[in-house]
Amino acid sequence: MAPQRFHEQFDHLQRALPDVPLAMGPDDSAEFIYEKGVVLARDGEEARTVEDAVRSHFTATEGLVPDHVRRAGPETNRSGITRIRVGDPGEGGRGADHTVAGALRALRETEGRAGRRLVSRNHLVSIAVNACPGDEPVPAPRSARPNPAAAPAARAAQGAEGTESSGAVGVLVIDTGLTHDYRSYPLLARTEGDAQVRETDEDGILQQYVGHGTFIAGLVAAVAPDTDVTVRGTLNDAGAILESEFGERLFDAVEDGWPDIISLSAGTSNGRVDGLLGVAAFMEELRDRGTLLVAAAGNNGSAAPFWPAAYASLPEYADAVLSVGALRGDGEFGACFSNHGPWVKVYAPGERLTSALTGFDSPVPYVYQHSTYEACRYGFSYSCTCRSPRHTGVLSEAQQVTPGKPDQVMFEGLASWSGTSFATPLVAGLVAAHMTAHGLTDPRAAARRLLATGSEFAEVRGAHVPALLPPTWQPAQVGPA
């Protein structure tokens, strides 16, 4: 873990969500972020059971006040979840919220007898993952080429029954919106979707995570140029959204129809092994559809399950979800920041990829938020993104007694960026390209076939793992720091 960066990013997210008091959990170890004073329950009878149990427990427990316990969310919605107020969110600091912990404790025995979860924290789902990105974007020279480079257009093969598959494969990217000048990048000619709500601050400085969805769309288009890409700006608020809202927004994203493939580079850990209550209804619907969810494993350098990607490890979702970790620049080993473990089903390049960001029409300035480290924060010895390329960030300097001046750069179109966020669209694009090339209409079957016939092997934390390497991706030499 990286406590310094986590605390810096926590403060940034709290400023971006001023009406949602946040806490870190499960304690000050900074494994995840959640809403203070609120828990989630399934609406209807279960919500009433939770509300009654919490009120009873708080009445009998010293230091807990039952007066605040009440329903705070809608009675019903598509995600099937309601918010229950259990404490005053204005009390206490950003450490673990004792009222939320008390509410979870109140249902422990009931959950044990029921054999399933009834109550949950309201986690913050973020594209930064544990609030710690793999790194921040770095401007690419105007002469730079995308990496992976654009693959040649594929001619659709005959379908399994001898008929050509109809229509292009569709990939839905659920992320931040598209930057205003994305159409200046030729590879995004087949990309549509939501515009980024606000790209720069009042000083014209690019805001953090703006361009994340555009960068991802560019990667899908590079490896699968025949694919129709749609971007939904679900995560435009500093790249984060509460779990209670996330399930509803996922349903919004597929309102016009379920795509072949969803590329999702967001999530959270929650200290559990049974998923997120707030997205359970969406995941159940996904399971019954033909859509394949390709989801980022996260940048915590941890083996703890990260959701929704970790649904790939649950038997009932194994066919519907493909979790993706990141390889370092040479494709031989895991990137230092990548989550890992048996719940991560495949790895792809995720360090210093090059794709579209913004600044095609005119340069756009960006001020770094986090300073690089003197040594890898996960203990690796190669020249990783923790420390290279070196820069000074405004959030890091704000913690210093005598703050230094943060570094500013200019983006002129392409950028280099790292994270499981970007390994994920490579896999989504490779599955889409495999469908197109072989005339397949079932993305889940295509993913199984691709992993069986097209994967190589890399080494991650001592284990040999499946790896998908795009044919047009150029590996980089990796040396010691």
Short mmCIF file of C-alpha atoms in Angstrom, two decimals, residues 17-227:
data_model
loop_
_atom_site.label_atom_id
_atom_site.label_comp_id
_atom_site.label_asym_id
_atom_site.label_seq_id
_atom_site.Cartn_x
_atom_site.Cartn_y
_atom_site.Cartn_z
CA LEU A 17 -17.54 15.34 -3.27
CA PRO A 18 -18.13 18.02 -0.60
CA ASP A 19 -21.66 16.83 0.22
CA VAL A 20 -20.57 13.25 0.95
CA PRO A 21 -18.50 12.91 4.16
CA LEU A 22 -16.01 10.10 3.58
CA ALA A 23 -14.06 7.72 5.80
CA MET A 24 -11.31 5.23 5.09
CA GLY A 25 -11.55 1.63 6.04
CA PRO A 26 -11.70 -0.88 7.36
CA ASP A 27 -9.50 1.26 9.64
CA ASP A 28 -6.60 3.64 8.98
CA SER A 29 -4.94 0.95 6.83
CA ALA A 30 -6.57 2.66 3.84
CA GLU A 31 -7.92 -0.36 1.99
CA PHE A 32 -10.99 1.46 0.69
CA ILE A 33 -13.10 4.63 1.06
CA TYR A 34 -16.76 4.75 2.07
CA GLU A 35 -19.57 7.13 3.04
CA LYS A 36 -19.74 8.04 6.72
CA GLY A 37 -22.90 7.41 8.75
CA VAL A 38 -24.61 5.27 6.07
CA VAL A 39 -25.00 1.57 5.27
CA LEU A 40 -26.64 -0.21 2.34
CA ALA A 41 -29.32 -2.89 2.38
CA ARG A 42 -31.57 -4.49 -0.20
CA ASP A 43 -34.82 -2.57 -0.38
CA GLY A 44 -38.10 -3.95 0.89
CA GLU A 45 -38.31 -6.39 3.80
CA GLU A 46 -34.52 -6.75 4.17
CA ALA A 47 -34.09 -3.01 4.62
CA ARG A 48 -36.69 -3.06 7.39
CA THR A 49 -34.90 -6.00 9.03
CA VAL A 50 -31.59 -4.13 8.91
CA GLU A 51 -33.09 -0.90 10.21
CA ASP A 52 -34.76 -2.67 13.15
CA ALA A 53 -31.64 -4.69 14.02
CA VAL A 54 -29.38 -1.65 13.97
CA ARG A 55 -31.75 0.41 16.08
CA SER A 56 -32.04 -2.40 18.63
CA HIS A 57 -28.26 -2.92 18.78
CA PHE A 58 -27.57 0.81 19.12
CA THR A 59 -30.12 1.08 21.95
CA ALA A 60 -28.35 -1.68 23.87
CA THR A 61 -24.76 -0.58 23.16
CA GLU A 62 -22.98 2.20 25.01
CA GLY A 63 -21.57 4.88 22.75
CA LEU A 64 -24.03 4.26 19.90
CA VAL A 65 -27.12 6.44 19.46
CA PRO A 66 -30.29 4.98 17.87
CA ASP A 67 -31.82 8.40 17.15
CA HIS A 68 -30.09 8.73 13.78
CA VAL A 69 -31.18 5.33 12.44
CA ARG A 70 -33.63 5.83 9.58
CA ARG A 71 -34.11 5.18 5.89
CA ALA A 72 -32.15 7.71 3.84
CA GLY A 73 -32.52 6.35 0.31
CA PRO A 74 -35.31 5.50 -2.11
CA GLU A 75 -37.71 2.68 -1.27
CA THR A 76 -37.09 1.00 -4.64
CA ASN A 77 -34.83 1.42 -7.66
CA ARG A 78 -33.30 -0.75 -10.37
CA SER A 79 -30.25 -1.58 -8.25
CA GLY A 80 -32.55 -2.88 -5.48
CA ILE A 81 -30.56 -1.00 -2.83
CA THR A 82 -31.50 1.59 -0.23
CA ARG A 83 -29.34 3.77 2.03
CA ILE A 84 -29.91 3.62 5.79
CA ARG A 85 -28.61 6.43 7.99
CA VAL A 86 -26.96 5.04 11.14
CA GLY A 87 -25.01 8.02 12.47
CA ASP A 88 -24.18 11.69 12.12
CA PRO A 89 -21.81 11.91 9.14
CA GLY A 90 -20.48 15.20 10.48
CA GLU A 91 -18.99 13.56 13.57
CA GLY A 92 -15.46 12.21 13.80
CA GLY A 93 -12.54 12.44 11.42
CA ARG A 94 -11.69 10.50 8.30
CA GLY A 95 -10.72 7.35 10.17
CA ALA A 96 -13.02 4.37 10.51
CA ASP A 97 -16.63 5.33 11.33
CA HIS A 98 -17.70 3.56 14.54
CA THR A 99 -21.42 3.92 13.73
CA VAL A 100 -21.03 2.07 10.43
CA ALA A 101 -18.89 -0.56 12.16
CA GLY A 102 -21.63 -0.89 14.80
CA ALA A 103 -24.31 -1.36 12.14
CA LEU A 104 -22.29 -4.13 10.49
CA ARG A 105 -21.83 -5.78 13.87
CA ALA A 106 -25.58 -5.59 14.55
CA LEU A 107 -26.32 -7.86 11.59
CA ARG A 108 -23.45 -10.33 12.02
CA GLU A 109 -25.47 -13.11 13.67
CA THR A 110 -28.48 -12.61 11.38
CA GLU A 111 -26.22 -12.80 8.33
CA GLY A 112 -24.56 -15.91 9.70
CA ARG A 113 -27.90 -17.67 10.06
CA ALA A 114 -29.11 -16.46 6.65
CA GLY A 115 -25.89 -17.51 4.95
CA ARG A 116 -25.63 -14.27 3.00
CA ARG A 117 -24.90 -10.61 3.45
CA LEU A 118 -27.69 -8.21 4.42
CA VAL A 119 -25.80 -4.97 5.07
CA SER A 120 -22.76 -3.22 3.62
CA ARG A 121 -20.73 -0.04 3.74
CA ASN A 122 -21.43 2.40 0.92
CA HIS A 123 -18.04 2.17 -0.77
CA LEU A 124 -16.55 4.73 -3.12
CA VAL A 125 -15.94 3.17 -6.54
CA SER A 126 -13.05 4.85 -8.34
CA ILE A 127 -11.08 4.62 -11.57
CA ALA A 128 -8.01 5.39 -9.49
CA VAL A 129 -8.59 2.19 -7.51
CA ASN A 130 -7.81 2.47 -3.79
CA ALA A 131 -7.49 6.15 -4.76
CA CYS A 132 -4.01 5.36 -6.11
CA PRO A 133 -3.47 5.43 -9.87
CA GLY A 134 -0.70 3.40 -11.50
CA ASP A 135 0.71 6.79 -12.45
CA GLU A 136 -0.37 10.06 -14.06
CA PRO A 137 -0.34 10.70 -17.81
CA VAL A 138 2.88 11.85 -19.46
CA PRO A 139 2.86 13.88 -22.71
CA ALA A 140 3.98 11.95 -25.77
CA PRO A 141 5.95 13.78 -28.46
CA ARG A 142 3.99 14.86 -31.53
CA SER A 143 6.09 12.40 -33.52
CA ALA A 144 5.14 9.48 -31.25
CA ARG A 145 3.03 6.60 -32.49
CA PRO A 146 0.35 4.93 -30.42
CA ASN A 147 1.40 1.81 -28.55
CA PRO A 148 -0.16 -0.55 -29.38
CA ALA A 149 -0.13 0.76 -32.93
CA ALA A 150 -3.25 0.52 -35.06
CA ALA A 151 -3.92 -3.05 -36.12
CA PRO A 152 -4.89 -3.65 -39.75
CA ALA A 153 -8.62 -3.81 -40.36
CA ALA A 154 -9.86 -7.39 -40.30
CA ARG A 155 -12.20 -8.89 -42.80
CA ALA A 156 -15.05 -10.67 -41.03
CA ALA A 157 -14.82 -14.42 -41.34
CA GLN A 158 -17.79 -16.64 -42.04
CA GLY A 159 -19.88 -17.41 -38.97
CA ALA A 160 -19.91 -20.81 -37.34
CA GLU A 161 -22.85 -21.89 -39.48
CA GLY A 162 -21.25 -20.66 -42.70
CA THR A 163 -22.99 -17.28 -42.72
CA GLU A 164 -21.16 -14.03 -42.20
CA SER A 165 -21.81 -12.47 -38.80
CA SER A 166 -23.95 -9.34 -39.08
CA GLY A 167 -22.91 -5.96 -37.72
CA ALA A 168 -19.75 -4.74 -36.04
CA VAL A 169 -18.82 -5.89 -32.55
CA GLY A 170 -19.81 -3.30 -29.95
CA VAL A 171 -17.68 -2.32 -26.94
CA LEU A 172 -19.13 -0.10 -24.23
CA VAL A 173 -16.57 1.84 -22.17
CA ILE A 174 -17.96 2.94 -18.79
CA ASP A 175 -15.58 5.63 -17.56
CA THR A 176 -15.07 9.38 -17.88
CA GLY A 177 -16.48 11.12 -20.94
CA LEU A 178 -14.80 11.91 -24.24
CA THR A 179 -12.60 15.00 -24.51
CA HIS A 180 -13.82 17.73 -26.85
CA ASP A 181 -11.21 17.09 -29.55
CA TYR A 182 -11.29 13.29 -29.63
CA ARG A 183 -12.41 13.28 -33.27
CA SER A 184 -9.04 14.76 -34.22
CA TYR A 185 -7.60 11.30 -33.53
CA PRO A 186 -8.29 9.16 -36.63
CA LEU A 187 -8.49 5.89 -34.71
CA LEU A 188 -11.56 7.17 -32.87
CA ALA A 189 -13.62 7.58 -36.05
CA ARG A 190 -15.94 4.75 -34.94
CA THR A 191 -16.28 6.07 -31.38
CA GLU A 192 -19.36 7.84 -30.02
CA GLY A 193 -20.61 8.71 -26.57
CA ASP A 194 -20.84 11.22 -23.76
CA ALA A 195 -18.74 14.36 -23.67
CA GLN A 196 -16.59 15.11 -20.65
CA VAL A 197 -18.63 17.49 -18.47
CA ARG A 198 -15.77 19.79 -17.47
CA GLU A 199 -12.26 19.36 -18.79
CA THR A 200 -10.29 22.22 -17.22
CA ASP A 201 -10.42 24.33 -14.08
CA GLU A 202 -10.88 28.10 -14.00
CA ASP A 203 -7.20 28.53 -14.90
CA GLY A 204 -7.45 26.32 -17.97
CA ILE A 205 -5.56 23.44 -16.31
CA LEU A 206 -6.65 19.93 -17.25
CA GLN A 207 -8.43 18.28 -14.31
CA GLN A 208 -7.31 14.98 -12.85
CA TYR A 209 -8.54 11.87 -14.76
CA VAL A 210 -9.99 13.91 -17.62
CA GLY A 211 -9.16 11.97 -20.78
CA HIS A 212 -9.15 8.59 -19.00
CA GLY A 213 -12.14 7.37 -21.02
CA THR A 214 -10.73 8.83 -24.25
CA PHE A 215 -7.39 7.10 -23.66
CA ILE A 216 -9.21 3.79 -23.09
CA ALA A 217 -11.34 4.18 -26.22
CA GLY A 218 -8.16 4.81 -28.22
CA LEU A 219 -6.66 1.56 -26.96
CA VAL A 220 -9.77 -0.45 -27.90
CA ALA A 221 -9.76 1.15 -31.35
CA ALA A 222 -6.05 0.45 -31.84
CA VAL A 223 -6.32 -3.31 -31.33
CA ALA A 224 -9.85 -3.66 -32.78
CA PRO A 225 -10.25 -1.04 -35.54
CA ASP A 226 -13.47 -2.63 -36.89
CA THR A 227 -15.21 -2.26 -33.54
#
